[in-house]
PDB file of C-alpha atoms in Angstrom:
ATOM      1  CA  UNK A   1     -74.984  57.037  25.000  1.00 67.00           C
ATOM      2  CA  UNK A   2     -72.356  57.065  27.717  1.00 76.00           C
ATOM      3  CA  UNK A   3     -72.583  53.261  28.100  1.00 75.00           C
ATOM      4  CA  UNK A   4     -72.215  52.817  24.340  1.00 74.00           C
ATOM      5  CA  UNK A   5     -69.108  55.131  24.341  1.00 73.00           C
ATOM      6  CA  UNK A   6     -67.578  53.126  27.138  1.00 76.00           C
ATOM      7  CA  UNK A   7     -68.099  49.915  25.148  1.00 76.00           C
ATOM      8  CA  UNK A   8     -66.401  51.458  22.123  1.00 73.00           C
ATOM      9  CA  UNK A   9     -63.394  52.534  24.201  1.00 72.00           C
ATOM     10  CA  UNK A  10     -63.051  49.054  25.549  1.00 73.00           C
ATOM     11  CA  UNK A  11     -63.245  47.561  22.013  1.00 72.00           C
ATOM     12  CA  UNK A  12     -60.578  50.115  20.861  1.00 71.00           C
ATOM     13  CA  UNK A  13     -58.246  49.128  23.690  1.00 73.00           C
ATOM     14  CA  UNK A  14     -58.725  45.483  22.848  1.00 72.00           C
ATOM     15  CA  UNK A  15     -57.908  46.152  19.233  1.00 66.00           C
ATOM     16  CA  UNK A  16     -54.815  48.104  20.206  1.00 67.00           C
ATOM     17  CA  UNK A  17     -53.574  45.159  22.338  1.00 70.00           C
ATOM     18  CA  UNK A  18     -54.306  42.719  19.537  1.00 65.00           C
ATOM     19  CA  UNK A  19     -52.375  44.901  17.070  1.00 64.00           C
ATOM     20  CA  UNK A  20     -49.439  45.113  19.537  1.00 65.00           C
ATOM     21  CA  UNK A  21     -49.424  41.337  19.915  1.00 67.00           C
ATOM     22  CA  UNK A  22     -49.522  40.958  16.167  1.00 60.00           C
ATOM     23  CA  UNK A  23     -46.606  43.322  15.801  1.00 60.00           C
ATOM     24  CA  UNK A  24     -44.532  41.412  18.306  1.00 61.00           C
ATOM     25  CA  UNK A  25     -45.381  38.136  16.546  1.00 59.00           C
ATOM     26  CA  UNK A  26     -44.464  39.583  13.130  1.00 55.00           C
ATOM     27  CA  UNK A  27     -41.200  40.838  14.560  1.00 58.00           C
ATOM     28  CA  UNK A  28     -40.381  37.428  16.044  1.00 58.00           C
ATOM     29  CA  UNK A  29     -41.267  35.757  12.789  1.00 56.00           C
ATOM     30  CA  UNK A  30     -39.058  38.186  10.900  1.00 56.00           C
ATOM     31  CA  UNK A  31     -36.136  37.303  13.180  1.00 61.00           C
ATOM     32  CA  UNK A  32     -36.805  33.569  12.683  1.00 58.00           C
ATOM     33  CA  UNK A  33     -36.923  33.958   8.912  1.00 57.00           C
ATOM     34  CA  UNK A  34     -33.730  35.989   9.010  1.00 63.00           C
ATOM     35  CA  UNK A  35     -32.022  33.283  11.067  1.00 64.00           C
ATOM     36  CA  UNK A  36     -33.390  30.654   8.694  1.00 60.00           C
ATOM     37  CA  UNK A  37     -31.935  32.573   5.774  1.00 63.00           C
ATOM     38  CA  UNK A  38     -28.533  32.599   7.426  1.00 67.00           C
ATOM     39  CA  UNK A  39     -28.723  28.867   8.086  1.00 62.00           C
ATOM     40  CA  UNK A  40     -29.760  28.208   4.472  1.00 60.00           C
ATOM     41  CA  UNK A  41     -26.955  30.398   3.211  1.00 64.00           C
ATOM     42  CA  UNK A  42     -24.391  28.615   5.434  1.00 65.00           C
ATOM     43  CA  UNK A  43     -25.750  25.210   4.454  1.00 65.00           C
ATOM     44  CA  UNK A  44     -25.470  26.192   0.817  1.00 67.00           C
ATOM     45  CA  UNK A  45     -21.808  27.177   1.353  1.00 67.00           C
ATOM     46  CA  UNK A  46     -21.162  23.862   3.133  1.00 72.00           C
ATOM     47  CA  UNK A  47     -22.827  21.856   0.361  1.00 70.00           C
ATOM     48  CA  UNK A  48     -20.908  23.796  -2.295  1.00 67.00           C
ATOM     49  CA  UNK A  49     -17.688  23.131  -0.407  1.00 68.00           C
ATOM     50  CA  UNK A  50     -18.549  19.420  -0.079  1.00 69.00           C
ATOM     51  CA  UNK A  51     -19.295  19.225  -3.810  1.00 68.00           C
ATOM     52  CA  UNK A  52     -16.049  20.965  -4.586  1.00 67.00           C
ATOM     53  CA  UNK A  53     -14.101  18.636  -2.338  1.00 68.00           C
ATOM     54  CA  UNK A  54     -15.857  15.608  -3.887  1.00 65.00           C
ATOM     55  CA  UNK A  55     -14.961  16.865  -7.344  1.00 68.00           C
ATOM     56  CA  UNK A  56     -11.316  17.357  -6.355  1.00 68.00           C
ATOM     57  CA  UNK A  57     -11.218  13.893  -4.819  1.00 64.00           C
ATOM     58  CA  UNK A  58     -12.806  12.371  -7.954  1.00 64.00           C
ATOM     59  CA  UNK A  59     -10.213  14.098 -10.190  1.00 63.00           C
ATOM     60  CA  UNK A  60      -7.392  13.025  -7.878  1.00 68.00           C
ATOM     61  CA  UNK A  61      -8.639   9.402  -7.872  1.00 64.00           C
ATOM     62  CA  UNK A  62      -8.972   9.389 -11.635  1.00 69.00           C
ATOM     63  CA  UNK A  63      -5.461  10.777 -11.943  1.00 71.00           C
ATOM     64  CA  UNK A  64      -4.039   8.170  -9.522  1.00 69.00           C
ATOM     65  CA  UNK A  65      -5.913   5.305 -11.292  1.00 70.00           C
ATOM     66  CA  UNK A  66      -4.597   6.440 -14.654  1.00 72.00           C
ATOM     67  CA  UNK A  67      -1.058   6.701 -13.326  1.00 76.00           C
ATOM     68  CA  UNK A  68      -1.110   3.395 -11.519  1.00 74.00           C
ATOM     69  CA  UNK A  69      -2.752   1.501 -14.339  1.00 72.00           C
ATOM     70  CA  UNK A  70      -0.353   3.050 -16.892  1.00 80.00           C
ATOM     71  CA  UNK A  71       2.621   1.787 -14.877  1.00 85.00           C
ATOM     72  CA  UNK A  72       1.080  -1.673 -14.470  1.00 85.00           C
ATOM     73  CA  UNK A  73       0.265  -1.885 -18.169  1.00 85.00           C
ATOM     74  CA  UNK A  74       3.888  -0.985 -19.008  1.00 89.00           C
ATOM     75  CA  UNK A  75       5.317  -3.514 -16.559  1.00 91.00           C
ATOM     76  CA  UNK A  76       2.994  -6.291 -17.762  1.00 91.00           C
ATOM     77  CA  UNK A  77       4.203  -5.568 -21.307  1.00 92.00           C
ATOM     78  CA  UNK A  78       7.792  -5.618 -20.036  1.00 93.00           C
ATOM     79  CA  UNK A  79       7.240  -9.053 -18.488  1.00 94.00           C
ATOM     80  CA  UNK A  80       6.130 -10.419 -21.812  1.00 94.00           C
ATOM     81  CA  UNK A  81       9.240  -9.007 -23.509  1.00 93.00           C
ATOM     82  CA  UNK A  82      11.607 -10.409 -20.857  1.00 94.00           C
ATOM     83  CA  UNK A  83      10.036 -13.745 -19.935  1.00 95.00           C
ATOM     84  CA  UNK A  84       8.236 -14.592 -23.132  1.00 93.00           C
ATOM     85  CA  UNK A  85       6.072 -17.705 -22.765  1.00 93.00           C
ATOM     86  CA  UNK A  86       6.640 -17.652 -18.982  1.00 93.00           C
ATOM     87  CA  UNK A  87       5.321 -14.092 -18.588  1.00 93.00           C
ATOM     88  CA  UNK A  88       1.885 -15.219 -17.321  1.00 92.00           C
ATOM     89  CA  UNK A  89       3.535 -17.124 -14.468  1.00 93.00           C
ATOM     90  CA  UNK A  90       5.471 -14.075 -13.241  1.00 94.00           C
ATOM     91  CA  UNK A  91       2.337 -11.959 -13.552  1.00 92.00           C
ATOM     92  CA  UNK A  92       0.406 -14.434 -11.378  1.00 90.00           C
ATOM     93  CA  UNK A  93       3.236 -14.336  -8.821  1.00 91.00           C
ATOM     94  CA  UNK A  94       2.974 -10.561  -8.882  1.00 90.00           C
ATOM     95  CA  UNK A  95      -0.735 -10.694  -8.059  1.00 87.00           C
ATOM     96  CA  UNK A  96       0.134 -12.268  -4.672  1.00 87.00           C
ATOM     97  CA  UNK A  97       3.188 -10.039  -4.155  1.00 87.00           C
ATOM     98  CA  UNK A  98       1.198  -7.689  -1.870  1.00 86.00           C
ATOM     99  CA  UNK A  99       0.924 -10.591   0.629  1.00 85.00           C
ATOM    100  CA  UNK A 100       4.269 -12.317   0.113  1.00 85.00           C
ATOM    101  CA  UNK A 101       6.569  -9.315  -0.483  1.00 86.00           C
ATOM    102  CA  UNK A 102       4.595  -6.224   0.566  1.00 84.00           C
ATOM    103  CA  UNK A 103       4.710  -4.624  -2.888  1.00 86.00           C
ATOM    104  CA  UNK A 104       2.087  -4.129  -5.584  1.00 88.00           C
ATOM    105  CA  UNK A 105       1.921  -6.249  -8.702  1.00 89.00           C
ATOM    106  CA  UNK A 106       3.246  -3.328 -10.731  1.00 90.00           C
ATOM    107  CA  UNK A 107       6.238  -2.738  -8.417  1.00 90.00           C
ATOM    108  CA  UNK A 108       6.935  -6.476  -8.358  1.00 92.00           C
ATOM    109  CA  UNK A 109       7.048  -6.757 -12.137  1.00 94.00           C
ATOM    110  CA  UNK A 110       9.164  -3.643 -12.504  1.00 92.00           C
ATOM    111  CA  UNK A 111      11.965  -5.258 -10.425  1.00 90.00           C
ATOM    112  CA  UNK A 112      11.357  -8.740 -11.817  1.00 93.00           C
ATOM    113  CA  UNK A 113      11.749  -7.492 -15.372  1.00 94.00           C
ATOM    114  CA  UNK A 114      15.051  -5.853 -14.487  1.00 91.00           C
ATOM    115  CA  UNK A 115      16.411  -8.921 -12.696  1.00 90.00           C
ATOM    116  CA  UNK A 116      15.183 -11.320 -15.435  1.00 92.00           C
ATOM    117  CA  UNK A 117      16.887  -9.226 -18.118  1.00 93.00           C
ATOM    118  CA  UNK A 118      20.088  -9.124 -16.187  1.00 89.00           C
ATOM    119  CA  UNK A 119      20.121 -12.884 -15.617  1.00 90.00           C
ATOM    120  CA  UNK A 120      19.455 -13.505 -19.305  1.00 92.00           C
ATOM    121  CA  UNK A 121      22.116 -10.965 -20.219  1.00 90.00           C
ATOM    122  CA  UNK A 122      24.632 -13.113 -18.327  1.00 87.00           C
ATOM    123  CA  UNK A 123      23.740 -16.109 -20.501  1.00 90.00           C
ATOM    124  CA  UNK A 124      20.956 -17.737 -18.349  1.00 92.00           C
ATOM    125  CA  UNK A 125      17.912 -18.959 -20.306  1.00 93.00           C
ATOM    126  CA  UNK A 126      14.363 -17.575 -19.849  1.00 93.00           C
ATOM    127  CA  UNK A 127      13.037 -20.434 -17.751  1.00 94.00           C
ATOM    128  CA  UNK A 128      15.953 -20.420 -15.299  1.00 94.00           C
ATOM    129  CA  UNK A 129      15.955 -16.640 -15.117  1.00 93.00           C
ATOM    130  CA  UNK A 130      12.299 -16.778 -14.059  1.00 94.00           C
ATOM    131  CA  UNK A 131      13.047 -19.319 -11.255  1.00 94.00           C
ATOM    132  CA  UNK A 132      16.040 -17.284  -9.966  1.00 92.00           C
ATOM    133  CA  UNK A 133      14.068 -14.035 -10.127  1.00 93.00           C
ATOM    134  CA  UNK A 134      11.065 -15.293  -8.204  1.00 94.00           C
ATOM    135  CA  UNK A 135      13.115 -17.022  -5.544  1.00 93.00           C
ATOM    136  CA  UNK A 136      15.655 -14.169  -5.158  1.00 91.00           C
ATOM    137  CA  UNK A 137      12.933 -11.499  -4.776  1.00 90.00           C
ATOM    138  CA  UNK A 138      11.000 -13.596  -2.273  1.00 92.00           C
ATOM    139  CA  UNK A 139      14.088 -14.278  -0.205  1.00 93.00           C
ATOM    140  CA  UNK A 140      15.060 -10.601  -0.354  1.00 91.00           C
ATOM    141  CA  UNK A 141      11.599  -9.709   1.085  1.00 90.00           C
ATOM    142  CA  UNK A 142      11.881 -12.322   3.833  1.00 92.00           C
ATOM    143  CA  UNK A 143      15.391 -11.132   4.759  1.00 91.00           C
ATOM    144  CA  UNK A 144      14.312  -7.437   4.752  1.00 88.00           C
ATOM    145  CA  UNK A 145      11.508  -8.245   7.187  1.00 87.00           C
ATOM    146  CA  UNK A 146      14.089  -9.626   9.609  1.00 88.00           C
ATOM    147  CA  UNK A 147      16.666  -6.868   9.092  1.00 86.00           C
ATOM    148  CA  UNK A 148      14.014  -4.131   9.307  1.00 84.00           C
ATOM    149  CA  UNK A 149      14.988  -2.444   6.052  1.00 84.00           C
ATOM    150  CA  UNK A 150      12.836  -0.860   3.337  1.00 83.00           C
ATOM    151  CA  UNK A 151      11.377  -3.459   1.006  1.00 81.00           C
ATOM    152  CA  UNK A 152      12.306  -1.540  -2.187  1.00 82.00           C
ATOM    153  CA  UNK A 153      15.855  -1.206  -0.913  1.00 87.00           C
ATOM    154  CA  UNK A 154      16.020  -4.964  -0.442  1.00 87.00           C
ATOM    155  CA  UNK A 155      14.715  -5.633  -3.943  1.00 85.00           C
ATOM    156  CA  UNK A 156      17.199  -3.134  -5.410  1.00 86.00           C
ATOM    157  CA  UNK A 157      19.983  -4.879  -3.522  1.00 87.00           C
ATOM    158  CA  UNK A 158      19.287  -8.236  -4.992  1.00 85.00           C
ATOM    159  CA  UNK A 159      18.744  -6.690  -8.471  1.00 84.00           C
ATOM    160  CA  UNK A 160      22.195  -5.063  -8.178  1.00 84.00           C
ATOM    161  CA  UNK A 161      23.725  -8.452  -7.277  1.00 84.00           C
ATOM    162  CA  UNK A 162      22.259  -9.898 -10.442  1.00 81.00           C
ATOM    163  CA  UNK A 163      24.557  -7.595 -12.455  1.00 78.00           C
ATOM    164  CA  UNK A 164      27.609  -8.162 -10.264  1.00 80.00           C
ATOM    165  CA  UNK A 165      27.176  -5.102  -7.993  1.00 82.00           C
ATOM    166  CA  UNK A 166      27.399  -6.437  -4.417  1.00 85.00           C
ATOM    167  CA  UNK A 167      27.627  -3.057  -2.636  1.00 83.00           C
ATOM    168  CA  UNK A 168      24.108  -3.198  -1.271  1.00 86.00           C
ATOM    169  CA  UNK A 169      24.053  -6.867  -0.312  1.00 87.00           C
ATOM    170  CA  UNK A 170      25.301  -5.907   3.130  1.00 85.00           C
ATOM    171  CA  UNK A 171      21.706  -4.607   3.638  1.00 84.00           C
ATOM    172  CA  UNK A 172      20.564  -8.245   3.484  1.00 88.00           C
ATOM    173  CA  UNK A 173      23.225  -9.461   5.912  1.00 87.00           C
ATOM    174  CA  UNK A 174      25.347 -11.214   3.251  1.00 88.00           C
ATOM    175  CA  UNK A 175      28.904 -10.036   2.633  1.00 85.00           C
ATOM    176  CA  UNK A 176      29.383 -10.804  -1.019  1.00 88.00           C
ATOM    177  CA  UNK A 177      32.396 -10.167  -3.188  1.00 87.00           C
ATOM    178  CA  UNK A 178      34.628 -12.125  -5.606  1.00 89.00           C
ATOM    179  CA  UNK A 179      36.886 -13.370  -2.794  1.00 90.00           C
ATOM    180  CA  UNK A 180      33.930 -14.550  -0.623  1.00 89.00           C
ATOM    181  CA  UNK A 181      32.263 -16.242  -3.545  1.00 91.00           C
ATOM    182  CA  UNK A 182      35.427 -18.125  -4.439  1.00 92.00           C
ATOM    183  CA  UNK A 183      35.779 -19.207  -0.744  1.00 93.00           C
ATOM    184  CA  UNK A 184      32.133 -20.324  -0.679  1.00 92.00           C
ATOM    185  CA  UNK A 185      32.762 -22.402  -3.881  1.00 93.00           C
ATOM    186  CA  UNK A 186      35.846 -23.976  -2.401  1.00 93.00           C
ATOM    187  CA  UNK A 187      33.917 -24.953   0.750  1.00 92.00           C
ATOM    188  CA  UNK A 188      31.297 -26.576  -1.373  1.00 90.00           C
ATOM    189  CA  UNK A 189      33.844 -28.491  -3.450  1.00 92.00           C
ATOM    190  CA  UNK A 190      32.940 -26.504  -6.510  1.00 91.00           C
ATOM    191  CA  UNK A 191      35.735 -25.698  -8.988  1.00 91.00           C
ATOM    192  CA  UNK A 192      35.405 -21.967  -9.517  1.00 89.00           C
ATOM    193  CA  UNK A 193      37.777 -19.117 -10.274  1.00 91.00           C
ATOM    194  CA  UNK A 194      36.117 -15.738 -10.505  1.00 89.00           C
ATOM    195  CA  UNK A 195      38.374 -14.362 -13.306  1.00 90.00           C
ATOM    196  CA  UNK A 196      37.806 -17.525 -15.355  1.00 91.00           C
ATOM    197  CA  UNK A 197      34.104 -18.051 -14.785  1.00 90.00           C
ATOM    198  CA  UNK A 198      31.417 -17.009 -17.246  1.00 90.00           C
ATOM    199  CA  UNK A 199      28.832 -14.429 -16.250  1.00 88.00           C
ATOM    200  CA  UNK A 200      26.162 -17.173 -16.030  1.00 89.00           C
ATOM    201  CA  UNK A 201      28.355 -19.241 -13.695  1.00 90.00           C
ATOM    202  CA  UNK A 202      28.936 -16.233 -11.453  1.00 90.00           C
ATOM    203  CA  UNK A 203      25.208 -15.360 -11.314  1.00 89.00           C
ATOM    204  CA  UNK A 204      24.255 -18.938 -10.445  1.00 91.00           C
ATOM    205  CA  UNK A 205      26.864 -19.231  -7.707  1.00 92.00           C
ATOM    206  CA  UNK A 206      26.026 -15.780  -6.262  1.00 91.00           C
ATOM    207  CA  UNK A 207      22.335 -16.720  -5.986  1.00 91.00           C
ATOM    208  CA  UNK A 208      23.201 -20.131  -4.491  1.00 93.00           C
ATOM    209  CA  UNK A 209      25.357 -18.461  -1.818  1.00 92.00           C
ATOM    210  CA  UNK A 210      22.605 -15.888  -1.066  1.00 92.00           C
ATOM    211  CA  UNK A 211      19.870 -18.543  -0.752  1.00 93.00           C
ATOM    212  CA  UNK A 212      21.968 -20.666   1.587  1.00 93.00           C
ATOM    213  CA  UNK A 213      23.107 -17.878   3.830  1.00 92.00           C
ATOM    214  CA  UNK A 214      19.540 -16.608   4.260  1.00 93.00           C
ATOM    215  CA  UNK A 215      17.729 -19.968   4.407  1.00 93.00           C
ATOM    216  CA  UNK A 216      16.634 -19.416   8.016  1.00 93.00           C
ATOM    217  CA  UNK A 217      14.652 -16.311   6.979  1.00 92.00           C
ATOM    218  CA  UNK A 218      12.491 -18.085   4.389  1.00 91.00           C
ATOM    219  CA  UNK A 219       8.777 -17.315   4.854  1.00 88.00           C
ATOM    220  CA  UNK A 220       9.287 -14.630   7.488  1.00 88.00           C
ATOM    221  CA  UNK A 221       7.666 -11.803   5.487  1.00 85.00           C
ATOM    222  CA  UNK A 222       4.322 -13.606   5.027  1.00 80.00           C
ATOM    223  CA  UNK A 223       4.327 -14.377   8.795  1.00 81.00           C
ATOM    224  CA  UNK A 224       5.020 -10.802   9.825  1.00 76.00           C
ATOM    225  CA  UNK A 225       2.653  -9.222   7.300  1.00 70.00           C
ATOM    226  CA  UNK A 226      -0.300 -10.830   9.093  1.00 70.00           C
ATOM    227  CA  UNK A 227       0.909 -10.633  12.711  1.00 69.00           C
ATOM    228  CA  UNK A 228       2.775  -7.309  13.102  1.00 70.00           C
ATOM    229  CA  UNK A 229       1.602  -3.649  12.868  1.00 69.00           C
ATOM    230  CA  UNK A 230       4.337  -2.552  10.486  1.00 71.00           C
ATOM    231  CA  UNK A 231       3.966  -5.623   8.295  1.00 68.00           C
ATOM    232  CA  UNK A 232       0.190  -5.333   8.010  1.00 74.00           C
ATOM    233  CA  UNK A 233       0.432  -1.604   7.143  1.00 78.00           C
ATOM    234  CA  UNK A 234       2.848  -2.516   4.371  1.00 74.00           C
ATOM    235  CA  UNK A 235       0.479  -5.261   3.260  1.00 72.00           C
ATOM    236  CA  UNK A 236      -2.468  -2.843   3.120  1.00 81.00           C
ATOM    237  CA  UNK A 237      -0.498  -0.202   1.189  1.00 72.00           C
ATOM    238  CA  UNK A 238       0.567  -2.731  -1.427  1.00 75.00           C
ATOM    239  CA  UNK A 239      -2.951  -4.106  -1.715  1.00 79.00           C
ATOM    240  CA  UNK A 240      -4.363  -0.602  -2.101  1.00 83.00           C
ATOM    241  CA  UNK A 241      -1.899   0.143  -4.956  1.00 78.00           C
ATOM    242  CA  UNK A 242      -2.899  -3.036  -6.764  1.00 78.00           C
ATOM    243  CA  UNK A 243      -6.603  -2.196  -6.180  1.00 82.00           C
ATOM    244  CA  UNK A 244      -6.163   1.372  -7.552  1.00 80.00           C
ATOM    245  CA  UNK A 245      -4.364   0.101 -10.646  1.00 74.00           C
ATOM    246  CA  UNK A 246      -7.063  -2.511 -11.168  1.00 75.00           C
ATOM    247  CA  UNK A 247      -9.816   0.226 -11.268  1.00 77.00           C
ATOM    248  CA  UNK A 248      -8.357   1.289 -14.633  1.00 72.00           C
ATOM    249  CA  UNK A 249      -7.977  -2.253 -16.010  1.00 69.00           C
ATOM    250  CA  UNK A 250     -11.007  -3.651 -17.846  1.00 68.00           C
ATOM    251  CA  UNK A 251      -9.561  -7.175 -17.448  1.00 70.00           C
ATOM    252  CA  UNK A 252      -8.798  -6.885 -13.727  1.00 71.00           C
ATOM    253  CA  UNK A 253     -10.398  -9.300 -11.277  1.00 76.00           C
ATOM    254  CA  UNK A 254     -11.883  -6.559  -9.077  1.00 79.00           C
ATOM    255  CA  UNK A 255     -13.626  -9.078  -6.805  1.00 83.00           C
ATOM    256  CA  UNK A 256     -10.235 -10.634  -5.963  1.00 79.00           C
ATOM    257  CA  UNK A 257      -8.515  -7.283  -5.602  1.00 81.00           C
ATOM    258  CA  UNK A 258     -11.291  -6.000  -3.308  1.00 87.00           C
ATOM    259  CA  UNK A 259     -11.039  -9.182  -1.248  1.00 83.00           C
ATOM    260  CA  UNK A 260      -7.284  -8.772  -1.006  1.00 80.00           C
ATOM    261  CA  UNK A 261      -7.766  -5.152   0.245  1.00 81.00           C
ATOM    262  CA  UNK A 262     -10.358  -6.169   2.791  1.00 87.00           C
ATOM    263  CA  UNK A 263      -8.123  -8.961   4.031  1.00 79.00           C
ATOM    264  CA  UNK A 264      -5.187  -6.540   4.375  1.00 76.00           C
ATOM    265  CA  UNK A 265      -7.339  -4.004   6.217  1.00 84.00           C
ATOM    266  CA  UNK A 266      -8.545  -6.641   8.617  1.00 81.00           C
ATOM    267  CA  UNK A 267      -4.919  -7.535   9.359  1.00 77.00           C
ATOM    268  CA  UNK A 268      -4.218  -3.898  10.175  1.00 78.00           C
ATOM    269  CA  UNK A 269      -7.216  -3.740  12.489  1.00 84.00           C
ATOM    270  CA  UNK A 270      -6.205  -6.997  14.209  1.00 79.00           C
ATOM    271  CA  UNK A 271      -2.698  -5.686  14.860  1.00 74.00           C
ATOM    272  CA  UNK A 272      -3.567  -2.124  15.830  1.00 79.00           C
ATOM    273  CA  UNK A 273      -6.439  -2.949  18.211  1.00 84.00           C
ATOM    274  CA  UNK A 274      -4.175  -4.447  20.953  1.00 81.00           C
ATOM    275  CA  UNK A 275      -1.924  -1.315  20.753  1.00 78.00           C
ATOM    276  CA  UNK A 276      -4.975   0.975  21.261  1.00 83.00           C
ATOM    277  CA  UNK A 277      -6.254  -1.225  24.125  1.00 82.00           C
ATOM    278  CA  UNK A 278      -2.836  -0.964  25.810  1.00 83.00           C
ATOM    279  CA  UNK A 279      -2.774   2.768  25.299  1.00 81.00           C
ATOM    280  CA  UNK A 280      -6.248   3.210  26.870  1.00 83.00           C
ATOM    281  CA  UNK A 281      -5.245   0.975  29.804  1.00 84.00           C
ATOM    282  CA  UNK A 282      -1.957   2.886  30.393  1.00 84.00           C
ATOM    283  CA  UNK A 283      -3.399   6.454  30.147  1.00 84.00           C
ATOM    284  CA  UNK A 284      -4.771   6.738  33.738  1.00 86.00           C
ATOM    285  CA  UNK A 285      -1.498   5.564  35.220  1.00 85.00           C
ATOM    286  CA  UNK A 286       0.454   7.860  32.994  1.00 84.00           C
ATOM    287  CA  UNK A 287      -1.679  10.903  33.853  1.00 82.00           C
ATOM    288  CA  UNK A 288      -1.457  10.105  37.562  1.00 86.00           C
ATOM    289  CA  UNK A 289       2.327   9.895  37.282  1.00 87.00           C
ATOM    290  CA  UNK A 290       2.530  13.195  35.437  1.00 85.00           C
TER     291      UNK A 290
END
């Protein structure tokens, strides 16, 4: 009987130890589940925040696409009104404006429509107004890239000259006024008196003078847009604006717009990479000097 009682006591002790171990395990599991709950709760908050951010981004993108396309649509319509049968040509030129002038198609057409209307208002026909507009805007962009001025300011300067306001032409390095234009005409053997000339004659001579005085800058923008950091950033920004507007246009050539954007981004990478390499190489020396 004593031996049996001893065995029972041993069994009871073993059961107590097993229960204690089970309690500890349950406690540990409870803590783990509690931690898991916290993680799930935090993850849920992160996912909710991400979804909210994605929703905001989507709304913002839709708003920007709508705005950009609305402006492009209006400017395309304006080009038809101003240039008539030649509108398609100016629109095609605008598609490449991101690369040649650093502005989107919409911004290009907005300025071109203004200039074309001013030239025609002075008595120049549609065809000639198109030629003057395209050449004047391209030269303004080339000159701006040399002078280091804002592209829109350059385009506004040349648009102002088209209506006889020469105040901003100094930005493009050409001092232009009635006296200077008369002197230029005399040097060229052209019979011209400002007060007796028609508005069309004035506009033609003004542009001729501008083109000649800035001839050495022709093509500079396209060169810098692919080989300089600032130029490539402007190129990318213009390509992005055209791409964004294209997202809202059912007739847009999205493959071409995407290719343009990729090309512009590659130009940015090519021009920024050497700067970063130089920075990394210079940092140890700079820190040692400090």
